[in-house]
Coordinates of C-alpha atoms in Angstrom, one line a residue:
M237 CA 23.5 -4.0 -27.6
A238 CA 19.8 -3.1 -27.9
R239 CA 18.8 0.3 -26.6
V240 CA 16.2 0.0 -23.8
P241 CA 13.3 2.4 -24.2
A242 CA 13.2 5.2 -21.6
A243 CA 9.8 4.2 -20.2
E244 CA 11.0 0.6 -19.7
R245 CA 14.2 1.8 -18.1
R246 CA 12.3 4.1 -15.7
N247 CA 10.1 1.2 -14.8
D248 CA 13.1 -1.0 -14.1
L249 CA 14.7 1.7 -11.9
V250 CA 11.5 2.2 -9.9
N251 CA 11.3 -1.6 -9.3
A252 CA 15.0 -1.7 -8.4
A253 CA 14.4 1.2 -6.0
I254 CA 11.6 -0.7 -4.2
Q255 CA 13.9 -3.7 -3.9
V256 CA 16.8 -1.7 -2.6
I257 CA 14.7 0.3 -0.1
A258 CA 13.2 -2.9 1.2
S259 CA 16.7 -4.5 1.7
H260 CA 18.7 -1.4 2.8
G261 CA 16.2 1.2 4.0
V262 CA 15.9 4.7 2.5
D263 CA 19.3 5.8 3.8
G264 CA 21.0 2.8 2.2
A265 CA 19.2 3.3 -1.1
T266 CA 22.0 5.0 -2.9
T267 CA 21.6 5.8 -6.6
R268 CA 24.6 3.6 -7.3
R269 CA 23.0 0.6 -5.5
I270 CA 19.7 1.2 -7.3
A271 CA 21.4 1.4 -10.7
E272 CA 23.3 -1.8 -10.0
Q273 CA 20.0 -3.5 -9.0
A274 CA 18.4 -2.4 -12.2
N275 CA 21.4 -3.5 -14.3
A276 CA 21.7 0.1 -15.6
P277 CA 24.6 2.6 -15.8
L278 CA 24.5 5.2 -13.1
A279 CA 24.3 7.9 -15.8
T280 CA 21.1 6.3 -17.1
L281 CA 19.5 6.7 -13.6
H282 CA 20.5 10.3 -13.5
Y283 CA 19.1 10.8 -17.0
C284 CA 15.8 9.3 -16.1
F285 CA 15.5 10.9 -12.7
Q286 CA 17.5 14.1 -12.2
T287 CA 17.4 13.7 -8.4
K288 CA 16.8 10.8 -5.9
E289 CA 13.7 12.7 -4.7
L290 CA 12.2 12.5 -8.2
L291 CA 12.9 8.7 -8.2
F292 CA 11.3 8.4 -4.8
A293 CA 8.3 10.4 -6.0
A294 CA 7.9 7.8 -8.8
V295 CA 8.1 5.0 -6.3
F296 CA 5.3 6.7 -4.3
E297 CA 3.3 6.9 -7.5
R298 CA 3.8 3.1 -7.9
L299 CA 2.7 2.5 -4.4
T300 CA -0.4 4.6 -4.9
E301 CA -1.2 2.7 -8.1
R302 CA -0.7 -0.7 -6.5
Y303 CA -2.9 0.0 -3.5
R304 CA -5.6 1.3 -5.8
E305 CA -5.4 -1.8 -7.9
V306 CA -5.7 -4.1 -4.9
L307 CA -8.7 -2.2 -3.6
I308 CA -10.5 -2.3 -6.9
E309 CA -9.7 -6.0 -7.4
N310 CA -11.4 -6.7 -4.1
D311 CA -14.6 -4.7 -4.8
V312 CA -17.1 -7.5 -4.8
H313 CA -20.0 -5.2 -5.9
G314 CA -22.0 -6.6 -3.0
D315 CA -23.7 -5.0 0.0
L316 CA -21.7 -2.8 2.4
V317 CA -20.7 -5.6 4.8
A318 CA -19.6 -8.0 2.1
T319 CA -17.7 -5.4 0.3
A320 CA -15.9 -4.0 3.4
R321 CA -15.0 -7.5 4.5
A322 CA -13.7 -8.4 1.0
I323 CA -11.5 -5.3 0.9
L324 CA -10.0 -6.2 4.3
R325 CA -9.4 -9.8 3.4
G326 CA -8.0 -8.8 0.0
L327 CA -5.5 -6.5 1.6
L328 CA -4.4 -9.1 4.2
N329 CA -4.1 -11.8 1.5
W330 CA -2.2 -9.5 -0.8
Y331 CA 0.3 -8.8 2.0
L332 CA 0.7 -12.5 2.7
E333 CA 0.9 -13.7 -0.9
S334 CA 2.8 -10.9 -2.6
D335 CA 6.5 -10.3 -2.3
S336 CA 7.2 -8.7 1.2
E337 CA 9.6 -6.3 -0.5
F338 CA 6.7 -4.1 -1.6
A339 CA 5.3 -3.9 2.0
S340 CA 8.8 -3.4 3.5
A341 CA 9.6 -0.6 1.0
S342 CA 6.2 1.0 1.7
F343 CA 6.8 1.3 5.4
E344 CA 10.4 2.4 5.0
L345 CA 9.2 5.2 2.6
I346 CA 6.4 6.3 4.8
S347 CA 8.7 6.6 7.8
W348 CA 11.1 8.6 5.6
A349 CA 8.3 10.7 4.2
Q350 CA 7.2 11.9 7.6
R351 CA 10.5 13.7 7.9
Q352 CA 10.1 15.5 4.5
E353 CA 8.6 18.9 4.1
E354 CA 5.8 17.9 1.6
H355 CA 5.2 14.5 3.4
P356 CA 4.5 12.5 0.2
A357 CA 3.1 9.5 2.1
V358 CA -0.1 11.5 2.6
T359 CA -0.8 11.2 -1.1
V360 CA -0.7 7.4 -0.9
Y361 CA -3.0 7.3 2.1
N362 CA -5.4 9.9 0.7
E363 CA -5.7 8.1 -2.6
A364 CA -6.3 4.8 -1.0
F365 CA -8.8 6.3 1.4
N366 CA -10.7 8.0 -1.5
V367 CA -10.9 4.7 -3.4
V368 CA -12.1 2.8 -0.4
R369 CA -14.7 5.6 0.3
S370 CA -16.1 5.5 -3.2
I371 CA -16.3 1.6 -3.2
L372 CA -18.0 1.6 0.2
A373 CA -20.4 4.5 -0.7
R374 CA -21.5 2.6 -3.8
A375 CA -22.0 -0.6 -1.8
A376 CA -24.1 1.4 0.8
A377 CA -26.4 2.9 -1.9
G378 CA -30.0 2.6 -0.9
R379 CA -29.2 2.1 2.8
D380 CA -29.3 4.8 5.4
V381 CA -25.6 5.0 6.1
A382 CA -24.1 8.3 7.1
P383 CA -21.0 9.5 5.2
E384 CA -19.1 9.7 8.5
T385 CA -19.9 6.0 9.0
I386 CA -18.4 5.2 5.6
D387 CA -15.3 7.2 6.6
Q388 CA -15.0 5.4 9.9
I389 CA -15.2 2.0 8.1
G390 CA -12.4 3.1 5.8
Y391 CA -10.3 4.3 8.7
V392 CA -10.7 0.9 10.5
L393 CA -9.9 -1.0 7.3
G394 CA -6.7 1.0 6.9
T395 CA -5.7 0.7 10.6
L396 CA -6.3 -3.1 10.8
S397 CA -4.4 -3.8 7.6
D398 CA -1.5 -1.6 8.5
G399 CA -1.2 -3.2 12.0
F400 CA -1.4 -6.6 10.4
V401 CA 1.4 -5.9 7.9
V402 CA 3.7 -4.5 10.6
N403 CA 3.3 -7.7 12.6
W404 CA 3.8 -9.8 9.5
L405 CA 7.0 -8.0 8.5
T406 CA 8.3 -8.2 12.1
Y407 CA 7.8 -12.0 12.6
A408 CA 7.8 -13.2 9.0
D409 CA 5.9 -16.3 10.0
R410 CA 3.4 -17.0 7.2
S411 CA 1.4 -19.7 9.0
R412 CA 1.1 -17.6 12.1
A413 CA 0.2 -14.5 10.1
A414 CA -2.5 -16.5 8.2
E415 CA -4.1 -17.4 11.5
Q416 CA -3.8 -13.8 12.7
A417 CA -5.5 -12.6 9.5
E418 CA -8.6 -14.7 10.4
I419 CA -8.6 -13.0 13.9
V420 CA -8.3 -9.5 12.3
V421 CA -11.3 -10.3 10.0
E422 CA -13.3 -11.6 13.0
V423 CA -12.6 -8.4 14.9
F424 CA -13.6 -6.3 11.9
D425 CA -16.8 -8.3 11.5
A426 CA -17.8 -7.8 15.1
W427 CA -17.0 -4.1 15.1
L428 CA -18.8 -3.5 11.8
D429 CA -21.9 -5.3 13.0
A430 CA -22.0 -3.2 16.1
K431 CA -21.3 0.0 14.2
L432 CA -24.0 -0.5 11.7
A433 CA -26.5 -1.6 14.4
S434 CA -25.8 1.6 16.4
S435 CA -26.1 3.8 13.3
R436 CA -29.6 2.4 12.7
T437 CA -30.9 3.3 16.2

């Protein structure tokens, strides 16, 4: 039987943890269940991750990486309005088109993380917010847009996309969610127009 490289095995275990957390919640994500999902011996899981907390930390790193990738993929290198709109639409489309396991696991982990001492979910949000801020600041270059306005746009993007995904996970109705995504974008467009108009006066 061929030996699986440690890096590949760690990757398999992180993917398995995401699937198990999405299906069974954090409390139901036992190391045995995760190892079974990854088709790996339990001893291998404990070799790769000495504790379940270290495994969950690796899952949080994966979440952070994935959110960063989605945000960067939707940087249209346009003006501020086009870029902000593309980021929001990109996030909503990603939630609709990707496997809902990732979104489910994210929300399960964030709820769990709020009860932990170090609150690791803050890292995911801070990293995503920093990426959004840098993309928007570059798109606003040459315009008179205050840094706090950039921060507010980033906050609204996060809040709208988070609210959308909770609704999508709750109802799991793709056609309804696709219609609601259009409403979310319309609301964002109206708010952004008003925000940028007021910041010019």
